[in-house]
Short mmCIF file of C-alpha atoms and ligand atoms in Angstrom, two decimals:
data_model
loop_
_atom_site.label_atom_id
_atom_site.label_comp_id
_atom_site.label_asym_id
_atom_site.label_seq_id
_atom_site.Cartn_x
_atom_site.Cartn_y
_atom_site.Cartn_z
CA MET A 1 -18.04 -12.69 37.22
CA ALA A 2 -17.51 -12.31 33.45
CA ILE A 3 -16.17 -10.29 31.08
CA LEU A 4 -18.38 -9.29 28.12
CA VAL A 5 -16.52 -9.07 24.55
CA THR A 6 -18.42 -7.26 21.85
CA GLY A 7 -16.96 -7.73 18.64
CA GLY A 8 -15.07 -11.00 20.11
CA ALA A 9 -15.19 -13.04 17.06
CA GLY A 10 -13.04 -10.16 15.33
CA TYR A 11 -9.34 -10.10 14.58
CA ILE A 12 -8.04 -8.09 17.58
CA GLY A 13 -11.27 -9.47 19.70
CA SER A 14 -10.35 -12.91 19.08
CA HIS A 15 -6.73 -12.50 19.79
CA THR A 16 -7.61 -10.78 22.73
CA CYS A 17 -10.17 -13.77 23.95
CA ILE A 18 -7.33 -16.32 23.99
CA GLU A 19 -5.27 -13.89 26.51
CA LEU A 20 -8.23 -13.43 28.70
CA LEU A 21 -9.08 -17.06 28.68
CA ASN A 22 -5.23 -17.84 29.25
CA ALA A 23 -5.11 -15.42 32.24
CA GLY A 24 -8.01 -17.34 33.65
CA TYR A 25 -10.67 -14.92 33.06
CA GLU A 26 -14.34 -15.88 32.34
CA ILE A 27 -15.48 -14.58 28.96
CA ILE A 28 -19.05 -14.01 27.26
CA ILE A 29 -18.62 -13.01 23.77
CA LEU A 30 -21.15 -10.71 21.60
CA ASP A 31 -20.83 -10.51 17.73
CA ASN A 32 -23.33 -10.04 14.90
CA PHE A 33 -20.82 -11.67 12.50
CA TYR A 34 -21.03 -8.51 10.07
CA ASN A 35 -17.37 -8.69 9.76
CA SER A 36 -16.31 -12.35 11.03
CA LYS A 37 -16.89 -15.70 11.02
CA ARG A 38 -18.03 -18.25 13.47
CA GLU A 39 -15.27 -20.49 12.82
CA SER A 40 -12.93 -18.14 14.79
CA LEU A 41 -15.24 -19.19 17.74
CA ASN A 42 -14.17 -22.66 17.51
CA ARG A 43 -10.41 -21.71 17.00
CA ILE A 44 -10.50 -19.42 20.21
CA LYS A 45 -11.52 -22.69 21.85
CA GLU A 46 -9.24 -24.85 20.22
CA LEU A 47 -6.01 -22.38 21.23
CA SER A 48 -6.99 -21.70 24.72
CA GLY A 49 -8.41 -25.37 25.67
CA LYS A 50 -11.37 -23.49 27.54
CA ASP A 51 -15.04 -22.88 26.83
CA PHE A 52 -17.21 -19.65 26.77
CA LYS A 53 -20.97 -18.59 26.21
CA PHE A 54 -21.30 -17.04 23.08
CA TYR A 55 -24.67 -14.57 21.78
CA GLU A 56 -25.22 -13.52 18.30
CA CYS A 57 -26.41 -10.07 18.86
CA ASP A 58 -26.15 -6.76 17.44
CA ILE A 59 -24.62 -3.97 19.97
CA ARG A 60 -27.73 -2.03 18.55
CA ASP A 61 -30.20 -4.09 19.71
CA ARG A 62 -31.50 -3.18 23.08
CA LYS A 63 -33.45 -6.30 24.14
CA GLY A 64 -30.99 -8.30 23.24
CA LEU A 65 -28.53 -6.58 25.19
CA ASP A 66 -30.65 -6.69 28.17
CA ASN A 67 -31.26 -10.19 27.79
CA ILE A 68 -27.54 -10.71 27.97
CA PHE A 69 -27.20 -8.70 31.13
CA GLU A 70 -29.94 -10.19 32.73
CA ASN A 71 -28.80 -13.70 32.58
CA GLU A 72 -25.11 -13.10 33.06
CA LYS A 73 -23.03 -11.90 35.88
CA ILE A 74 -20.92 -9.44 33.78
CA GLU A 75 -18.20 -7.09 35.60
CA ALA A 76 -16.73 -5.28 32.76
CA VAL A 77 -17.20 -4.95 29.00
CA ILE A 78 -14.13 -4.77 26.43
CA HIS A 79 -15.86 -3.03 23.59
CA PHE A 80 -14.50 -4.23 19.81
CA ALA A 81 -17.49 -4.07 18.04
CA GLY A 82 -17.44 -1.69 15.11
CA LEU A 83 -17.14 -0.87 11.65
CA LYS A 84 -13.63 0.07 10.81
CA ALA A 85 -13.07 0.36 6.62
CA VAL A 86 -11.90 4.14 6.18
CA GLY A 87 -12.88 3.92 2.36
CA GLU A 88 -16.08 2.49 3.15
CA SER A 89 -17.01 5.16 5.94
CA CYS A 90 -16.77 7.73 3.48
CA ARG A 91 -19.37 6.16 1.04
CA LYS A 92 -21.81 5.37 4.11
CA PRO A 93 -21.32 7.73 6.82
CA LEU A 94 -24.80 6.80 8.34
CA GLU A 95 -24.42 3.32 8.22
CA TYR A 96 -20.82 4.21 10.47
CA TYR A 97 -22.44 6.88 12.54
CA ASP A 98 -25.40 4.57 13.65
CA ASN A 99 -23.32 1.07 14.42
CA ASN A 100 -20.28 2.85 16.11
CA ILE A 101 -21.99 5.74 17.68
CA GLY A 102 -25.51 4.44 18.06
CA GLY A 103 -24.23 0.98 19.11
CA THR A 104 -21.53 2.29 21.86
CA VAL A 105 -24.65 4.51 23.21
CA THR A 106 -26.99 1.71 23.20
CA LEU A 107 -24.23 -0.60 25.12
CA CYS A 108 -23.56 2.09 27.51
CA GLN A 109 -27.33 2.60 28.41
CA ALA A 110 -27.52 -0.96 28.73
CA MET A 111 -24.84 -1.52 30.85
CA ARG A 112 -25.56 1.66 33.27
CA ASP A 113 -29.36 -0.04 33.80
CA HIS A 114 -27.70 -3.39 34.59
CA GLY A 115 -25.25 -1.57 37.01
CA VAL A 116 -22.31 -2.15 34.97
CA LYS A 117 -20.04 0.53 34.70
CA LYS A 118 -16.74 -0.73 33.69
CA ILE A 119 -15.66 -0.53 30.05
CA VAL A 120 -12.57 -0.75 27.92
CA PHE A 121 -13.09 0.92 24.68
CA SER A 122 -11.27 0.16 20.74
CA SER A 123 -9.89 3.90 19.83
CA SER A 124 -7.85 4.59 17.31
CA ALA A 125 -4.43 6.78 16.63
CA THR A 126 -6.69 8.56 13.78
CA VAL A 127 -8.13 10.74 16.89
CA TYR A 128 -4.90 12.59 16.59
CA GLY A 129 -6.05 13.74 13.40
CA MET A 130 -3.27 15.69 11.06
CA ASN A 131 -1.52 18.24 12.98
CA ASN A 132 0.18 16.78 15.66
CA ILE A 133 4.05 15.48 15.60
CA SER A 134 5.00 12.00 16.46
CA PRO A 135 5.95 10.77 18.81
CA LEU A 136 2.07 11.09 19.72
CA ARG A 137 1.29 11.60 23.45
CA GLU A 138 -2.36 11.02 25.11
CA ASP A 139 -2.33 14.42 26.15
CA MET A 140 -1.69 15.79 22.60
CA GLN A 141 -5.20 17.64 20.83
CA THR A 142 -7.69 15.30 19.21
CA GLY A 143 -9.73 15.96 16.76
CA GLY A 144 -9.68 17.07 12.68
CA THR A 145 -10.32 13.30 11.76
CA THR A 146 -10.33 12.79 8.15
CA ASN A 147 -13.15 10.31 7.72
CA PRO A 148 -16.23 9.23 8.94
CA TYR A 149 -14.37 6.21 10.77
CA GLY A 150 -12.19 8.29 12.50
CA THR A 151 -14.86 10.86 13.68
CA THR A 152 -16.79 7.87 15.14
CA LYS A 153 -13.65 7.14 17.16
CA TYR A 154 -13.33 10.87 18.04
CA MET A 155 -16.57 11.42 18.85
CA ILE A 156 -17.06 7.96 20.99
CA GLU A 157 -14.21 9.26 22.85
CA ILE A 158 -16.06 12.48 23.80
CA ILE A 159 -19.24 10.75 24.74
CA LEU A 160 -17.54 8.33 27.03
CA GLN A 161 -15.61 11.26 28.82
CA ASP A 162 -18.83 12.97 29.09
CA LEU A 163 -20.50 9.91 30.64
CA TYR A 164 -17.50 9.72 32.94
CA LYS A 165 -18.04 13.61 33.95
CA ALA A 166 -21.74 12.72 34.57
CA ASP A 167 -21.04 9.94 36.86
CA ASN A 168 -17.84 9.15 38.09
CA GLU A 169 -19.03 5.83 39.33
CA TRP A 170 -17.71 4.54 35.97
CA SER A 171 -14.42 3.44 35.02
CA ILE A 172 -13.33 3.69 31.20
CA ALA A 173 -10.12 2.99 29.19
CA LEU A 174 -9.72 4.44 26.01
CA LEU A 175 -7.25 2.44 24.14
CA ARG A 176 -5.78 4.23 21.25
CA TYR A 177 -4.40 1.41 18.84
CA PHE A 178 -1.35 1.99 16.44
CA ASN A 179 -1.19 -0.19 13.48
CA PRO A 180 -2.03 -4.06 14.57
CA ILE A 181 -0.83 -6.67 12.28
CA GLY A 182 0.49 -10.21 12.87
CA ALA A 183 -1.44 -12.96 14.13
CA HIS A 184 -1.50 -15.91 16.86
CA LYS A 185 1.77 -17.98 16.37
CA SER A 186 -0.30 -21.05 15.74
CA GLY A 187 -1.27 -19.44 12.34
CA ARG A 188 -4.97 -20.84 13.38
CA ILE A 189 -6.20 -17.15 13.83
CA GLY A 190 -5.33 -14.23 11.95
CA GLU A 191 -7.20 -10.93 10.10
CA ASP A 192 -9.41 -12.23 7.80
CA PRO A 193 -10.62 -9.24 5.32
CA ASN A 194 -13.83 -9.14 3.28
CA GLY A 195 -13.06 -8.47 -0.59
CA ILE A 196 -9.49 -6.52 -1.25
CA PRO A 197 -7.72 -5.43 1.75
CA ASN A 198 -7.29 -1.31 2.63
CA ASN A 199 -4.57 -2.20 5.17
CA LEU A 200 -0.96 -2.53 4.33
CA MET A 201 -0.23 -5.70 5.72
CA PRO A 202 -3.00 -8.34 4.43
CA TYR A 203 -2.40 -6.21 1.38
CA ILE A 204 1.45 -7.57 1.12
CA SER A 205 0.13 -10.97 2.59
CA GLN A 206 -2.44 -11.13 -0.08
CA VAL A 207 0.25 -10.30 -3.06
CA ALA A 208 2.72 -12.78 -1.35
CA ILE A 209 0.16 -15.64 -1.74
CA GLY A 210 -0.46 -14.87 -5.41
CA LYS A 211 -4.28 -13.48 -4.81
CA LEU A 212 -3.13 -9.88 -5.90
CA PRO A 213 -0.64 -9.41 -8.42
CA CYS A 214 1.02 -6.02 -6.68
CA LEU A 215 1.42 -3.66 -4.04
CA ASN A 216 0.73 -0.08 -4.79
CA ILE A 217 2.64 2.12 -2.59
CA PHE A 218 0.74 5.00 -1.98
CA GLY A 219 3.33 7.80 -2.18
CA ASN A 220 7.33 8.04 -2.14
CA ASP A 221 7.79 11.76 -1.81
CA TYR A 222 6.79 12.26 1.90
CA ASP A 223 9.40 13.69 4.38
CA THR A 224 10.36 10.48 5.57
CA PRO A 225 13.63 8.66 5.22
CA ASP A 226 12.87 6.64 2.40
CA GLY A 227 9.69 8.96 1.09
CA THR A 228 7.06 6.03 1.97
CA GLY A 229 4.48 6.58 4.95
CA VAL A 230 5.97 5.99 8.42
CA ARG A 231 3.37 4.25 10.78
CA ASP A 232 3.68 2.02 14.19
CA TYR A 233 3.15 -1.21 13.64
CA ILE A 234 2.16 -3.38 16.77
CA HIS A 235 1.46 -7.57 16.89
CA VAL A 236 -1.94 -8.24 17.57
CA VAL A 237 -0.83 -10.60 20.46
CA ASP A 238 0.87 -7.71 22.34
CA LEU A 239 -2.28 -5.46 21.59
CA ALA A 240 -4.33 -8.27 23.11
CA LEU A 241 -2.22 -8.14 26.13
CA GLY A 242 -3.02 -4.77 26.61
CA HIS A 243 -6.22 -5.56 26.83
CA VAL A 244 -5.79 -7.90 29.72
CA LYS A 245 -3.76 -5.16 31.48
CA ALA A 246 -6.50 -2.35 30.62
CA VAL A 247 -9.19 -4.31 32.30
CA GLU A 248 -7.65 -5.19 35.31
CA LYS A 249 -6.99 -1.24 35.42
CA VAL A 250 -10.66 -0.62 34.95
CA MET A 251 -11.88 -3.26 37.18
CA GLY A 252 -9.38 -1.70 39.87
CA CYS A 253 -10.57 1.75 39.80
CA LYS A 254 -13.06 4.50 39.00
CA GLU A 255 -11.12 6.75 36.68
CA LEU A 256 -10.91 7.53 32.93
CA ASN A 257 -7.74 6.80 31.47
CA ILE A 258 -6.45 6.98 28.18
CA TYR A 259 -3.62 4.78 26.54
CA ASN A 260 -1.48 4.46 23.24
CA LEU A 261 -0.82 1.12 22.50
CA GLY A 262 2.14 1.21 20.00
CA THR A 263 5.60 -0.05 20.09
CA GLY A 264 6.99 3.83 19.77
CA THR A 265 9.10 2.76 16.67
CA GLY A 266 8.01 4.06 13.18
CA TYR A 267 8.83 1.77 9.72
CA SER A 268 8.29 2.79 6.46
CA VAL A 269 6.28 1.03 3.76
CA LEU A 270 9.46 -0.03 2.20
CA ASP A 271 10.82 -1.27 5.64
CA ILE A 272 7.39 -3.94 5.91
CA VAL A 273 8.16 -5.02 2.49
CA ASN A 274 11.85 -5.64 2.84
CA ALA A 275 10.95 -7.43 6.38
CA PHE A 276 8.11 -9.49 4.93
CA LYS A 277 10.28 -10.81 1.68
CA LYS A 278 12.71 -11.96 4.47
CA ALA A 279 10.42 -13.56 7.21
CA SER A 280 8.62 -15.55 3.96
CA GLY A 281 11.05 -15.81 1.68
CA VAL A 282 8.46 -14.78 -1.21
CA ASP A 283 8.89 -11.85 -3.37
CA VAL A 284 6.44 -8.91 -3.05
CA PRO A 285 6.06 -6.84 -6.45
CA TYR A 286 5.20 -3.37 -5.88
CA LYS A 287 4.86 -0.04 -7.92
CA ILE A 288 4.67 3.65 -6.50
CA ALA A 289 1.42 5.05 -6.98
CA PRO A 290 -0.25 8.52 -6.25
CA ARG A 291 -0.40 9.40 -2.37
CA ARG A 292 -3.54 8.09 -0.70
CA ASP A 293 -6.17 11.03 0.49
CA GLY A 294 -5.99 11.92 3.91
CA ASP A 295 -2.59 9.89 4.78
CA ILE A 296 -0.17 11.31 6.86
CA ALA A 297 3.69 11.11 6.19
CA THR A 298 4.40 9.69 9.83
CA CYS A 299 2.41 8.31 12.77
CA TYR A 300 3.74 6.75 15.97
CA SER A 301 3.24 6.51 19.48
CA ASP A 302 4.83 7.43 22.67
CA PRO A 303 4.27 4.33 24.52
CA SER A 304 5.40 5.52 28.13
CA LYS A 305 2.18 6.20 29.88
CA ALA A 306 1.06 2.59 29.25
CA LEU A 307 4.25 1.24 30.45
CA LYS A 308 4.06 3.30 33.52
CA GLU A 309 0.50 2.96 34.46
CA LEU A 310 -0.29 -0.45 32.93
CA GLY A 311 3.27 -2.41 33.19
CA TRP A 312 2.49 -2.96 29.58
CA LYS A 313 5.03 -2.70 26.68
CA ALA A 314 4.84 -4.10 23.30
CA GLU A 315 7.51 -7.34 23.24
CA ARG A 316 7.18 -8.47 19.68
CA GLY A 317 9.52 -7.17 16.82
CA LEU A 318 8.80 -6.79 13.06
CA GLU A 319 10.21 -9.95 12.29
CA GLU A 320 7.95 -12.00 14.41
CA MET A 321 5.11 -9.90 13.06
CA CYS A 322 5.72 -10.63 9.36
CA GLU A 323 6.58 -14.35 9.82
CA ASP A 324 3.11 -14.69 12.25
CA THR A 325 1.21 -12.91 9.46
CA TRP A 326 2.68 -15.53 6.57
CA ARG A 327 2.23 -18.42 8.78
CA TRP A 328 -1.56 -17.30 8.95
CA GLN A 329 -1.74 -16.45 5.41
CA LYS A 330 -0.22 -19.43 4.11
CA ASN A 331 -2.44 -21.88 6.24
CA ASN A 332 -5.48 -20.23 5.51
CA PRO A 333 -5.35 -18.70 2.04
CA ASP A 334 -8.92 -17.90 1.96
CA GLY A 335 -9.25 -16.99 5.79
CA TYR A 336 -11.90 -18.80 7.88
CA PRO A 337 -13.99 -21.26 5.95
CA ASP A 338 -17.77 -20.06 5.27
CA ASP A 339 -20.21 -20.74 8.22
P1 NAD B 1 -12.96 -6.45 13.35
O1 NAD B 1 -13.95 -6.21 11.84
O2 NAD B 1 -12.12 -7.90 12.80
O3 NAD B 1 -13.68 -7.03 14.82
C1 NAD B 1 -15.13 -6.09 14.80
C2 NAD B 1 -16.23 -7.37 15.11
O4 NAD B 1 -17.22 -6.45 15.67
C3 NAD B 1 -16.61 -8.09 14.01
O5 NAD B 1 -16.47 -9.48 14.31
C4 NAD B 1 -17.78 -8.08 13.63
O6 NAD B 1 -18.70 -8.92 13.05
C5 NAD B 1 -18.24 -7.15 14.91
N1 NAD B 1 -19.32 -6.20 14.71
C6 NAD B 1 -19.48 -4.87 14.15
N2 NAD B 1 -20.35 -4.32 14.06
C7 NAD B 1 -21.41 -4.72 15.36
C8 NAD B 1 -22.56 -4.71 16.00
N3 NAD B 1 -23.10 -3.78 15.43
N4 NAD B 1 -22.71 -5.70 16.73
C9 NAD B 1 -22.19 -6.78 16.92
N5 NAD B 1 -20.94 -6.88 16.54
C10 NAD B 1 -20.54 -6.03 15.39
O7 NAD B 1 -12.11 -5.40 13.39
P2 NAD B 1 -10.69 -5.49 14.33
O8 NAD B 1 -9.68 -5.33 13.33
O9 NAD B 1 -10.89 -6.50 15.09
O10 NAD B 1 -11.13 -3.91 15.20
C11 NAD B 1 -11.53 -4.42 16.48
C12 NAD B 1 -11.57 -2.73 17.24
O11 NAD B 1 -10.67 -1.86 17.11
C13 NAD B 1 -12.97 -1.79 16.13
O12 NAD B 1 -13.80 -0.88 16.79
C14 NAD B 1 -11.81 -0.95 15.34
O13 NAD B 1 -12.29 0.13 14.89
C15 NAD B 1 -10.96 -0.71 16.17
N6 NAD B 1 -9.42 -0.44 15.64
C16 NAD B 1 -9.22 -1.44 14.68
C17 NAD B 1 -7.59 -0.99 14.32
C18 NAD B 1 -7.19 -2.10 13.06
O14 NAD B 1 -6.46 -1.83 12.39
N7 NAD B 1 -7.77 -3.18 13.29
C19 NAD B 1 -7.02 0.18 14.49
C20 NAD B 1 -7.58 0.83 15.35
C21 NAD B 1 -8.65 0.79 16.37
N1 UDP B 2 -0.26 1.70 2.22
C1 UDP B 2 0.30 1.44 0.81
N2 UDP B 2 -0.59 0.71 0.01
C2 UDP B 2 -1.89 0.17 0.75
C3 UDP B 2 -2.16 0.09 1.88
C4 UDP B 2 -1.35 1.16 2.82
O1 UDP B 2 1.26 1.97 0.76
O2 UDP B 2 -2.10 -0.88 -0.18
C5 UDP B 2 0.47 2.58 2.89
C6 UDP B 2 -0.42 3.95 3.71
O3 UDP B 2 -0.15 4.79 2.64
C7 UDP B 2 0.35 4.03 4.95
C8 UDP B 2 0.90 2.75 5.37
O4 UDP B 2 0.80 1.79 4.50
O5 UDP B 2 1.20 4.85 4.63
C9 UDP B 2 -0.40 2.07 6.56
O6 UDP B 2 -1.44 2.04 6.03
P1 UDP B 2 -2.47 1.43 6.52
O7 UDP B 2 -4.10 1.53 5.79
O8 UDP B 2 -2.43 -0.13 6.97
O9 UDP B 2 -2.86 1.84 7.71
P2 UDP B 2 -3.18 3.94 8.26
O10 UDP B 2 -1.90 4.10 9.19
O11 UDP B 2 -3.53 4.39 7.24
O12 UDP B 2 -4.11 3.29 9.42
#
């Protein structure tokens, strides 16, 4: 029996596939390469020393999904596939609702019709909205999202909760990621954003390598120790290992569970800039810019539920997150080569 990984060629998916293969699982990857390159699949093989099947398929393509479920023995699905750029989601809301929500509904219908009722879903800390005070716990109120991307995550959580209420043969894990950064230790796989990065860490690493002139720090007048925004950055390999634990959980129960995947520690933008400079030995020029719409001052997790119920906790610190990001950036200044 295999684990189907949707979006497995992407940033978090590729790291998770390596950890699943290392743990001895058989995997099948599905991706439409909307935001990834084929080369990431070669590197998963290279780093794990193992082979796997791959389907180029869109999660909105019901016939394509039926073909996979008919031909493969799939026990559970880890569902990463989705669009994730906050700014783009404000410009193209219909595309985001179609891809993320429509795609997830089609995937779950195909799963149900083929008797596969175990799913791990990539949610986000963004579902906690603007009004909760950190540390964020899974039982806090969700909603009040500030952009279509966040709303798709919030709505998919509700859809999956309704699905479980209607049929508790399902087993579902909703994983709320905090801020994934870093890369595989080898420097062979990492985050490869299209165009100018939206997120802090890829922006910093592109400034450090000289592709961008200067980091804009979005506000230094927040109510935080140094005035810049505080977030819970988590090493992508720790996040990947959290998925191995979560998929083991869904394969062993018929429950719906929600877990924060974070470290529980908040770092400011300036903390990250300084840690990156130290790890890379390279300067990161920055200037203070206005606040970014929709940003909050502070967001970090209470990760204790995942420790208690999954036996998982993040082990890698900020220094390692910066060193690994820099190794990937330095060795692959233009990301993955084109197909
Ligand atoms: P990514 O863009 O690197 O990976 C997503 C993958 O899904 C890509 O390979 C893309 O080609 C594929 N994909 C997109 N739409 C598809 C479709 N319709 N059919 C098939 N494949 C499709 O993103 P990531 O950073 O690895 O994120 C993975 C998941 O985690 C996403 O759902 C994202 O929203 C969620 N998430 C990410 C973060 C983050 O900061 N990276 C934070 C919270 C949640
Ligand atoms: N940030 C910044 N400059 C950038 C990108 C991000 O100052 O070019 C800040 C942002 O305001 C927030 C933090 O860095 O305080 C993390 O932002 P990111 O977009 O990486 O993640 P978010 O927490 O918003 O999902």
